Amino acid sequence: MQSEIYKLFLLLYTDQYRERASYQQQWLQTSMIKVSLLFLVFLGIFCLSLFILPHCRPTFYRIFKKKSTEGFQSIPYSVALFSAMLLLYYAFLKQHDAVMLISINSIGSCIESIYLIFYLIYATKTARIYTTKLVIFFNIVALGLIILVTLVFFKGHLRVSIVGWICAIFSVCVFAAPLSIIRLVIKTKSVEYMPFPLSFFLTLCAITWFLYGFSLRDFYIATPNILGFSFGITQMILYLVYRGETKALVLPDSNNKVQLEQFPNANNVQQSTVNQNQEGAMNYGVAGMISNSQVVPSELNV
């Protein structure tokens, strides 16, 4: 009799324990889903801000007002579109856990396409031809070649890995581009071309993409953003160091060079000429995995 009571008690206790464990597991899963959704929302905000923020400055308002692109370059927008489309291809190959990559880079592709169309409307004939060549080279020839080669010669996981490596290498190259801006800031002691909000969102975006890639064990996404985070911190430190110094103004000359000239009301006059071929990387960007993805343009006429 006592044995039967003990077995009944043990059975009831086990059922209660299972129910409690099941409830705790469901609560934990629900909490993780909420945290993941919140994390993805912040990731989307940071990444989309890097697509939109650089162009919300007076650049396009100035182009619209003067009906001319003046010395502004289309390279950042072409590279940004290529980066977003390349990441879209990687996301479609990956399939699993790629919703955020697809959604952010789809929106980014649309935004950059709008910027390019707007640029082409007001560009000179020479700039329009040059921009068209850039778009054809990056988004038709280069991207088409990558898609063709990977689809024909590689299969399955190997194909995903190769495209992932291409994305990672491209991101590292783009992340290295701000070195020219950092050098320019140190040389001119001016942060005119390195706005703090841009560097701040660059850093936040790099951190968020790193955590996203690390949580999914996608090191093609996570690894390049370590470099992006480092450059973002460096830029913010430089901004704090030189924010009170003389500001510089970019003026194009007849030799297709950049003149760095001080504002009229400044105390010390500084001038510096930078050849376009040497400083071509000043129009720098962050890939969508920074970037992401996303490419951050500078307004330098280079």
CSV table of C-alpha atoms in Angstrom, one decimal:
chain,number,residue,atom,x,y,z
A,1,MET,CA,0.0,0.0,0.0
A,2,GLN,CA,2.7,2.4,1.0
A,3,SER,CA,4.6,1.5,-2.2
A,4,GLU,CA,1.6,2.3,-4.3
A,5,ILE,CA,1.1,5.6,-2.6
A,6,TYR,CA,4.8,6.4,-3.1
A,7,LYS,CA,4.6,5.6,-6.8
A,8,LEU,CA,1.5,7.8,-7.2
A,9,PHE,CA,3.1,10.6,-5.4
A,10,LEU,CA,6.2,10.2,-7.5
A,11,LEU,CA,4.1,10.2,-10.7
A,12,LEU,CA,2.3,13.4,-9.7
A,13,TYR,CA,5.5,15.1,-8.7
A,14,THR,CA,7.1,14.1,-12.0
A,15,ASP,CA,4.1,15.4,-14.0
A,16,GLN,CA,4.2,18.7,-12.1
A,17,TYR,CA,8.0,18.9,-12.7
A,18,ARG,CA,7.5,18.3,-16.4
A,19,GLU,CA,4.7,20.9,-16.6
A,20,ARG,CA,6.9,23.4,-14.8
A,21,ALA,CA,9.9,22.6,-17.0
A,22,SER,CA,7.7,22.9,-20.1
A,23,TYR,CA,6.4,26.3,-19.0
A,24,GLN,CA,9.9,27.5,-18.3
A,25,GLN,CA,11.1,26.4,-21.7
A,26,GLN,CA,8.2,28.1,-23.4
A,27,TRP,CA,8.8,31.3,-21.4
A,28,LEU,CA,12.5,31.2,-22.3
A,29,GLN,CA,11.7,30.6,-26.0
A,30,THR,CA,9.2,33.5,-26.0
A,31,SER,CA,11.8,35.8,-24.3
A,32,MET,CA,14.4,34.8,-26.8
A,33,ILE,CA,12.1,35.5,-29.7
A,34,LYS,CA,11.3,39.0,-28.2
A,35,VAL,CA,15.0,39.7,-27.7
A,36,SER,CA,15.7,38.6,-31.3
A,37,LEU,CA,13.0,40.7,-32.7
A,38,LEU,CA,14.2,43.7,-30.8
A,39,PHE,CA,17.7,43.0,-31.9
A,40,LEU,CA,16.7,42.8,-35.5
A,41,VAL,CA,14.7,46.0,-35.3
A,42,PHE,CA,17.8,47.9,-34.0
A,43,LEU,CA,19.9,46.2,-36.7
A,44,GLY,CA,17.5,47.4,-39.4
A,45,ILE,CA,17.4,50.9,-38.0
A,46,PHE,CA,21.2,51.2,-37.8
A,47,CYS,CA,21.7,49.7,-41.3
A,48,LEU,CA,19.0,51.8,-43.0
A,49,SER,CA,20.4,54.9,-41.3
A,50,LEU,CA,23.7,54.2,-43.0
A,51,PHE,CA,21.9,54.0,-46.4
A,52,ILE,CA,19.9,57.2,-45.8
A,53,LEU,CA,21.9,59.4,-43.4
A,54,PRO,CA,24.9,60.2,-45.7
A,55,HIS,CA,22.5,61.5,-48.4
A,56,CYS,CA,20.3,63.5,-46.0
A,57,ARG,CA,23.0,66.1,-45.8
A,58,PRO,CA,22.8,69.1,-48.1
A,59,THR,CA,24.3,67.1,-51.0
A,60,PHE,CA,21.1,66.2,-52.9
A,61,TYR,CA,19.4,69.4,-51.8
A,62,ARG,CA,22.3,71.4,-53.3
A,63,ILE,CA,22.2,69.3,-56.5
A,64,PHE,CA,18.4,69.9,-56.8
A,65,LYS,CA,18.7,73.6,-56.1
A,66,LYS,CA,21.5,74.2,-58.5
A,67,LYS,CA,20.3,71.7,-61.1
A,68,SER,CA,23.8,70.4,-61.3
A,69,THR,CA,25.9,67.7,-59.7
A,70,GLU,CA,28.9,70.0,-59.7
A,71,GLY,CA,31.9,68.1,-58.4
A,72,PHE,CA,30.1,65.4,-56.5
A,73,GLN,CA,30.9,61.8,-57.5
A,74,SER,CA,28.6,58.9,-58.2
A,75,ILE,CA,31.2,56.2,-57.1
A,76,PRO,CA,29.8,55.8,-53.6
A,77,TYR,CA,26.3,55.1,-54.8
A,78,SER,CA,27.4,52.7,-57.5
A,79,VAL,CA,29.6,50.8,-55.0
A,80,ALA,CA,26.7,50.8,-52.4
A,81,LEU,CA,24.3,49.3,-55.0
A,82,PHE,CA,26.8,46.6,-55.9
A,83,SER,CA,27.4,45.8,-52.3
A,84,ALA,CA,23.7,45.5,-51.5
A,85,MET,CA,23.0,43.3,-54.6
A,86,LEU,CA,26.0,41.1,-53.8
A,87,LEU,CA,24.7,40.5,-50.3
A,88,LEU,CA,21.3,39.8,-51.7
A,89,TYR,CA,22.7,37.0,-53.9
A,90,TYR,CA,24.6,35.6,-50.8
A,91,ALA,CA,21.4,35.8,-48.8
A,92,PHE,CA,19.4,33.9,-51.4
A,93,LEU,CA,22.0,31.2,-51.6
A,94,LYS,CA,22.2,30.9,-47.8
A,95,GLN,CA,18.4,30.7,-47.5
A,96,HIS,CA,18.4,29.9,-43.7
A,97,ASP,CA,18.5,32.9,-41.3
A,98,ALA,CA,18.7,35.3,-44.2
A,99,VAL,CA,15.5,37.3,-43.7
A,100,MET,CA,17.4,40.3,-42.3
A,101,LEU,CA,20.0,40.3,-45.0
A,102,ILE,CA,17.3,40.1,-47.7
A,103,SER,CA,15.1,42.8,-46.3
A,104,ILE,CA,17.8,45.4,-45.5
A,105,ASN,CA,19.7,45.0,-48.7
A,106,SER,CA,16.5,45.0,-50.8
A,107,ILE,CA,15.5,48.3,-49.3
A,108,GLY,CA,19.1,49.5,-49.7
A,109,SER,CA,19.2,48.6,-53.4
A,110,CYS,CA,16.0,50.6,-53.9
A,111,ILE,CA,17.4,53.6,-52.1
A,112,GLU,CA,20.7,53.6,-53.9
A,113,SER,CA,18.9,53.1,-57.3
A,114,ILE,CA,16.8,56.2,-56.5
A,115,TYR,CA,20.0,58.2,-55.7
A,116,LEU,CA,21.7,57.1,-58.9
A,117,ILE,CA,18.6,58.1,-61.0
A,118,PHE,CA,18.5,61.5,-59.2
A,119,TYR,CA,22.2,61.9,-59.9
A,120,LEU,CA,21.9,61.1,-63.5
A,121,ILE,CA,19.0,63.6,-64.0
A,122,TYR,CA,21.2,66.5,-63.0
A,123,ALA,CA,24.6,65.2,-64.1
A,124,THR,CA,26.6,66.6,-67.0
A,125,LYS,CA,26.9,64.6,-70.1
A,126,THR,CA,30.4,63.4,-69.2
A,127,ALA,CA,29.4,62.6,-65.6
A,128,ARG,CA,26.3,60.7,-66.9
A,129,ILE,CA,28.4,58.6,-69.2
A,130,TYR,CA,30.9,57.9,-66.5
A,131,THR,CA,28.2,56.9,-64.0
A,132,THR,CA,26.5,54.7,-66.6
A,133,LYS,CA,29.8,52.9,-67.1
A,134,LEU,CA,30.3,52.4,-63.4
A,135,VAL,CA,26.8,50.9,-63.0
A,136,ILE,CA,27.4,48.6,-66.0
A,137,PHE,CA,30.8,47.5,-64.6
A,138,PHE,CA,29.8,46.9,-61.0
A,139,ASN,CA,26.1,45.8,-61.2
A,140,ILE,CA,26.0,44.0,-64.6
A,141,VAL,CA,29.5,42.8,-65.5
A,142,ALA,CA,31.1,42.2,-62.1
A,143,LEU,CA,28.0,40.9,-60.4
A,144,GLY,CA,26.9,38.9,-63.4
A,145,LEU,CA,30.3,37.3,-63.7
A,146,ILE,CA,30.2,36.3,-60.0
A,147,ILE,CA,26.7,34.8,-60.3
A,148,LEU,CA,27.6,33.0,-63.5
A,149,VAL,CA,30.9,31.5,-62.3
A,150,THR,CA,29.5,30.4,-58.9
A,151,LEU,CA,26.3,28.9,-60.4
A,152,VAL,CA,28.1,27.0,-63.2
A,153,PHE,CA,31.3,25.7,-61.5
A,154,PHE,CA,30.2,25.3,-57.8
A,155,LYS,CA,27.4,23.6,-55.9
A,156,GLY,CA,25.8,23.5,-52.5
A,157,HIS,CA,27.8,24.6,-49.5
A,158,LEU,CA,30.9,25.3,-51.5
A,159,ARG,CA,29.0,27.9,-53.6
A,160,VAL,CA,27.7,29.7,-50.5
A,161,SER,CA,31.3,29.7,-49.0
A,162,ILE,CA,32.8,31.2,-52.1
A,163,VAL,CA,30.2,33.9,-52.4
A,164,GLY,CA,30.6,34.5,-48.6
A,165,TRP,CA,34.4,35.0,-49.0
A,166,ILE,CA,33.8,37.4,-51.9
A,167,CYS,CA,31.5,39.4,-49.7
A,168,ALA,CA,33.9,39.4,-46.8
A,169,ILE,CA,36.9,40.4,-49.0
A,170,PHE,CA,34.9,43.2,-50.6
A,171,SER,CA,33.8,44.4,-47.1
A,172,VAL,CA,37.4,44.4,-45.9
A,173,CYS,CA,38.5,46.5,-48.9
A,174,VAL,CA,35.6,49.0,-48.4
A,175,PHE,CA,36.3,49.2,-44.6
A,176,ALA,CA,40.0,50.0,-45.4
A,177,ALA,CA,38.9,53.0,-47.6
A,178,PRO,CA,38.3,55.4,-44.7
A,179,LEU,CA,42.1,55.3,-44.1
A,180,SER,CA,42.4,58.1,-46.6
A,181,ILE,CA,39.8,60.2,-44.8
A,182,ILE,CA,41.6,59.5,-41.5
A,183,ARG,CA,44.8,60.7,-43.0
A,184,LEU,CA,43.1,63.7,-44.5
A,185,VAL,CA,41.7,64.7,-41.1
A,186,ILE,CA,45.1,64.4,-39.4
A,187,LYS,CA,46.7,66.3,-42.2
A,188,THR,CA,44.2,69.2,-42.4
A,189,LYS,CA,43.2,69.1,-38.7
A,190,SER,CA,39.6,69.3,-39.9
A,191,VAL,CA,36.6,67.0,-39.5
A,192,GLU,CA,34.6,68.8,-42.2
A,193,TYR,CA,34.4,65.6,-44.3
A,194,MET,CA,33.9,63.2,-41.4
A,195,PRO,CA,30.6,64.0,-39.7
A,196,PHE,CA,30.2,62.5,-36.2
A,197,PRO,CA,26.7,61.1,-36.7
A,198,LEU,CA,28.1,59.1,-39.7
A,199,SER,CA,31.0,57.7,-37.7
A,200,PHE,CA,28.6,57.0,-34.7
A,201,PHE,CA,26.1,55.0,-36.8
A,202,LEU,CA,29.0,53.3,-38.6
A,203,THR,CA,30.3,52.0,-35.3
A,204,LEU,CA,26.8,50.9,-34.0
A,205,CYS,CA,26.0,49.2,-37.3
A,206,ALA,CA,29.4,47.3,-37.3
A,207,ILE,CA,28.8,46.1,-33.7
A,208,THR,CA,25.2,45.0,-34.5
A,209,TRP,CA,26.2,43.2,-37.7
A,210,PHE,CA,29.1,41.5,-35.8
A,211,LEU,CA,26.7,40.3,-33.1
A,212,TYR,CA,24.2,39.2,-35.8
A,213,GLY,CA,26.8,37.2,-37.7
A,214,PHE,CA,28.4,35.8,-34.5
A,215,SER,CA,25.0,34.6,-33.2
A,216,LEU,CA,24.3,32.8,-36.5
A,217,ARG,CA,27.9,31.6,-36.7
A,218,ASP,CA,28.2,33.4,-40.0
A,219,PHE,CA,31.7,34.6,-39.9
A,220,TYR,CA,31.5,36.0,-43.5
A,221,ILE,CA,29.3,38.6,-41.9
A,222,ALA,CA,30.9,38.9,-38.5
A,223,THR,CA,34.6,39.1,-39.3
A,224,PRO,CA,34.7,42.2,-41.6
A,225,ASN,CA,32.7,44.2,-39.0
A,226,ILE,CA,35.5,43.9,-36.5
A,227,LEU,CA,37.5,46.1,-38.8
A,228,GLY,CA,34.5,48.4,-39.3
A,229,PHE,CA,34.1,48.8,-35.5
A,230,SER,CA,37.8,49.6,-35.2
A,231,PHE,CA,37.7,52.3,-37.9
A,232,GLY,CA,34.5,53.7,-36.5
A,233,ILE,CA,36.0,54.1,-33.0
A,234,THR,CA,39.1,55.7,-34.6
A,235,GLN,CA,37.0,58.2,-36.5
A,236,MET,CA,35.0,59.2,-33.4
A,237,ILE,CA,38.2,59.7,-31.4
A,238,LEU,CA,39.6,61.9,-34.2
A,239,TYR,CA,36.4,63.9,-34.3
A,240,LEU,CA,36.7,64.6,-30.6
A,241,VAL,CA,40.3,65.6,-31.0
A,242,TYR,CA,39.9,67.9,-34.0
A,243,ARG,CA,36.3,69.1,-33.7
A,244,GLY,CA,37.4,72.6,-32.5
A,245,GLU,CA,40.0,73.1,-35.2
A,246,THR,CA,39.9,74.9,-38.5
A,247,LYS,CA,37.3,73.7,-41.0
A,248,ALA,CA,38.2,73.1,-44.6
A,249,LEU,CA,36.3,73.6,-47.8
A,250,VAL,CA,36.6,71.6,-51.0
A,251,LEU,CA,37.0,73.6,-54.1
A,252,PRO,CA,37.5,71.9,-57.5
A,253,ASP,CA,40.1,73.5,-59.8
A,254,SER,CA,40.6,73.4,-63.6
A,255,ASN,CA,43.2,70.5,-63.3
A,256,ASN,CA,40.6,68.2,-61.8
A,257,LYS,CA,42.3,68.4,-58.4
A,258,VAL,CA,40.9,69.1,-54.9
A,259,GLN,CA,41.8,72.3,-53.1
A,260,LEU,CA,41.4,72.2,-49.4
A,261,GLU,CA,40.8,75.8,-48.4
A,262,GLN,CA,40.0,77.4,-45.1
A,263,PHE,CA,36.8,79.3,-44.5
A,264,PRO,CA,37.2,83.1,-44.8
A,265,ASN,CA,36.5,83.7,-41.1
A,266,ALA,CA,39.1,81.3,-39.8
A,267,ASN,CA,42.3,82.4,-38.1
A,268,ASN,CA,44.9,80.5,-40.0
A,269,VAL,CA,44.9,79.9,-43.7
A,270,GLN,CA,45.7,76.4,-44.8
A,271,GLN,CA,45.7,75.1,-48.4
A,272,SER,CA,46.5,71.7,-49.7
A,273,THR,CA,46.2,70.1,-53.1
A,274,VAL,CA,45.3,66.5,-53.4
A,275,ASN,CA,45.6,64.7,-56.7
A,276,GLN,CA,42.5,62.7,-57.7
A,277,ASN,CA,44.4,59.6,-58.5
A,278,GLN,CA,46.0,59.5,-55.1
A,279,GLU,CA,42.9,60.2,-53.1
A,280,GLY,CA,40.4,58.3,-55.2
A,281,ALA,CA,39.3,56.3,-52.1
A,282,MET,CA,38.0,59.4,-50.2
A,283,ASN,CA,34.5,58.5,-51.4
A,284,TYR,CA,34.5,55.6,-49.1
A,285,GLY,CA,31.8,53.2,-47.9
A,286,VAL,CA,30.7,50.5,-45.7
A,287,ALA,CA,29.3,47.3,-47.0
A,288,GLY,CA,25.7,46.3,-46.1
A,289,MET,CA,27.0,43.7,-43.8
A,290,ILE,CA,28.4,46.8,-42.3
A,291,SER,CA,27.4,47.9,-43.8
A,292,ASN,CA,26.8,46.7,-44.8
A,293,SER,CA,26.6,46.8,-46.1
A,294,GLN,CA,26.0,49.8,-46.7
A,295,VAL,CA,28.5,52.4,-48.5
A,296,VAL,CA,29.0,55.7,-46.8
A,297,PRO,CA,29.9,58.4,-49.3
A,298,SER,CA,32.0,61.5,-48.8
A,299,GLU,CA,31.2,64.7,-50.5
A,300,LEU,CA,34.8,65.3,-51.6
A,301,ASN,CA,35.3,66.1,-55.2
A,302,VAL,CA,37.8,63.4,-56.1
